[in-house]
Short mmCIF file of C-alpha atoms in Angstrom, two decimals:
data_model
loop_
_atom_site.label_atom_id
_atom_site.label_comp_id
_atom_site.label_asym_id
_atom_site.label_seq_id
_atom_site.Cartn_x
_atom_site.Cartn_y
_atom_site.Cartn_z
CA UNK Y 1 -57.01 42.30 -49.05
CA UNK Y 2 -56.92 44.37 -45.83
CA UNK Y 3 -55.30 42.82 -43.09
CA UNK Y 4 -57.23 41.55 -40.19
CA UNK Y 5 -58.16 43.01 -37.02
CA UNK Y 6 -55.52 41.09 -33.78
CA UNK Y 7 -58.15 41.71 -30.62
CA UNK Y 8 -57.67 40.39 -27.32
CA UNK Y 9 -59.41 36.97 -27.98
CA UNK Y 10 -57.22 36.51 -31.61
CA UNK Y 11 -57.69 37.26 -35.19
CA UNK Y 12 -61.32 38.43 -36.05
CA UNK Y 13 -62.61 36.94 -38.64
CA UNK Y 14 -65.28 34.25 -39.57
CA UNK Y 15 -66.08 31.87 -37.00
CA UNK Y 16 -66.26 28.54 -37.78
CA UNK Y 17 -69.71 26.40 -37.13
CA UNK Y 18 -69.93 23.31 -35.26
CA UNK Y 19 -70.38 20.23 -37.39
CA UNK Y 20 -73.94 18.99 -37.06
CA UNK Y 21 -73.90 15.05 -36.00
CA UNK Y 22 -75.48 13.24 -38.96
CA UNK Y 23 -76.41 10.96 -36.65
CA UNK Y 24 -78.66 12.98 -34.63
CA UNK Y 25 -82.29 13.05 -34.60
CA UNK Y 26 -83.49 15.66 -36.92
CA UNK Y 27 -85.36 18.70 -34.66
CA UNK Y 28 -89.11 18.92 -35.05
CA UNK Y 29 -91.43 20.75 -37.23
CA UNK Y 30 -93.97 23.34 -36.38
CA UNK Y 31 -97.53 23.80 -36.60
CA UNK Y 32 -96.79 25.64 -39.56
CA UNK Y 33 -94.68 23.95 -41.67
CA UNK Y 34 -96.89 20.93 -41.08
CA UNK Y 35 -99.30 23.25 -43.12
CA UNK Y 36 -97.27 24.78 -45.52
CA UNK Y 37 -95.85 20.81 -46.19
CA UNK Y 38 -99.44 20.08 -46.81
CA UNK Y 39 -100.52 23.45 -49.17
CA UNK Y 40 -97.20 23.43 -50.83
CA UNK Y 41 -98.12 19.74 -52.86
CA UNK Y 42 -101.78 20.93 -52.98
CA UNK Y 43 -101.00 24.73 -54.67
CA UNK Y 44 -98.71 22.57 -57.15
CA UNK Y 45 -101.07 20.00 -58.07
CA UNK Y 46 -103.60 22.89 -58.97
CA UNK Y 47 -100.75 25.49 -60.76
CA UNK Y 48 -97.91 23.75 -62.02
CA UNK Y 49 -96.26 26.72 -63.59
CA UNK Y 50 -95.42 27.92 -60.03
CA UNK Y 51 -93.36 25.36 -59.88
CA UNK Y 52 -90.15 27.46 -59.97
CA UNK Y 53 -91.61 30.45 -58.13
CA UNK Y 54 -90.67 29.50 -54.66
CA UNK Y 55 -91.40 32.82 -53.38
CA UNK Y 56 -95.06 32.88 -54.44
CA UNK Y 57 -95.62 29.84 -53.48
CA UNK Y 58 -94.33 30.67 -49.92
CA UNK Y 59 -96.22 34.05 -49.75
CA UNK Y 60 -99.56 32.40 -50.31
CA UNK Y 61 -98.77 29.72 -47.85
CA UNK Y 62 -97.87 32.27 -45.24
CA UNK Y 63 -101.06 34.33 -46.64
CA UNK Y 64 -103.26 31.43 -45.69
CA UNK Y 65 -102.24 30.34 -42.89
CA UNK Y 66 -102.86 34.04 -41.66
CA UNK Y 67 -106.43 33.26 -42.87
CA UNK Y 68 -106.99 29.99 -40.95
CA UNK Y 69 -109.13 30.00 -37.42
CA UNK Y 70 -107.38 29.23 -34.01
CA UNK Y 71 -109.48 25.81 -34.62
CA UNK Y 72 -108.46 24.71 -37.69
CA UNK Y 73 -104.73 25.33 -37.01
CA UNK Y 74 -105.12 22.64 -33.47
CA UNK Y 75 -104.53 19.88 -36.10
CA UNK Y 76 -101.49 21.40 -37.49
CA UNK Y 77 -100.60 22.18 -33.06
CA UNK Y 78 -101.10 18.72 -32.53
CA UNK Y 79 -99.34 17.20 -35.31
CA UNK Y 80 -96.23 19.74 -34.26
CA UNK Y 81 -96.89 18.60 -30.43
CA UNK Y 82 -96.11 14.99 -31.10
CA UNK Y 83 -93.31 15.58 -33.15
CA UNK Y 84 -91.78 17.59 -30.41
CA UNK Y 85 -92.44 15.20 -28.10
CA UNK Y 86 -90.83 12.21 -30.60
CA UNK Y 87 -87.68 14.72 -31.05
CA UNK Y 88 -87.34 15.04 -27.09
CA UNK Y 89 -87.52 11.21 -26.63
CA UNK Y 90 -85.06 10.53 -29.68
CA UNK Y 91 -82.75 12.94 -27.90
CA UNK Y 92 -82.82 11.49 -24.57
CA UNK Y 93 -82.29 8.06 -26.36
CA UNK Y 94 -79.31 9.99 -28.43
CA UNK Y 95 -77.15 11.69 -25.68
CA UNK Y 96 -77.62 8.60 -23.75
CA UNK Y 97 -75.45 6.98 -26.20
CA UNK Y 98 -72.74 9.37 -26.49
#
């Protein structure tokens, strides 16, 4: 093992992650995963053998969702809208506390 690198600011080297609060309210989901939660149950239901290919199953998500008009995604906007707006309010509620 080669040694490490001293710079000015200390060893380099991997930098350790804050640990998430499991307390805190979980961030919102986009217009898109919305959808993909949604086609994801519905591709299964009609191929089950996909089952195990995540990756195909992902690619024809992402495929139709290229597909869909600005209209029909506004549900899946919407849906993302008021979850952003439930995250923001469980925040506020959150750091309040702390």
């Amino acid at each position: 093992m080669a040694p490490k690198k001293v710079t000015k600011k200390g060893t380099e080297g991997k930098k350790k992650r804050a640990k998430k609060d499991p307390n805190a309210p979980k961030k919102p989901l986009s217009s898109y995963m919305f959808f993909a939660k949604d086609k994801r149950a519905e591709i299964l239901k009609k191929q089950p053998t996909l089952k195990s290919d995540i990756g195909k199953v992902g690619k024809m998500i992402g495929e139709e969702w290229a597909k869909l008009s600005s209209s029909q995604k506004m549900t899946y906007q919407k849906k993302a809208e008021q979850e952003k707006i439930r995250y923001q309010r469980e925040m506020s509620l959150y750091n309040k506390k702390k």
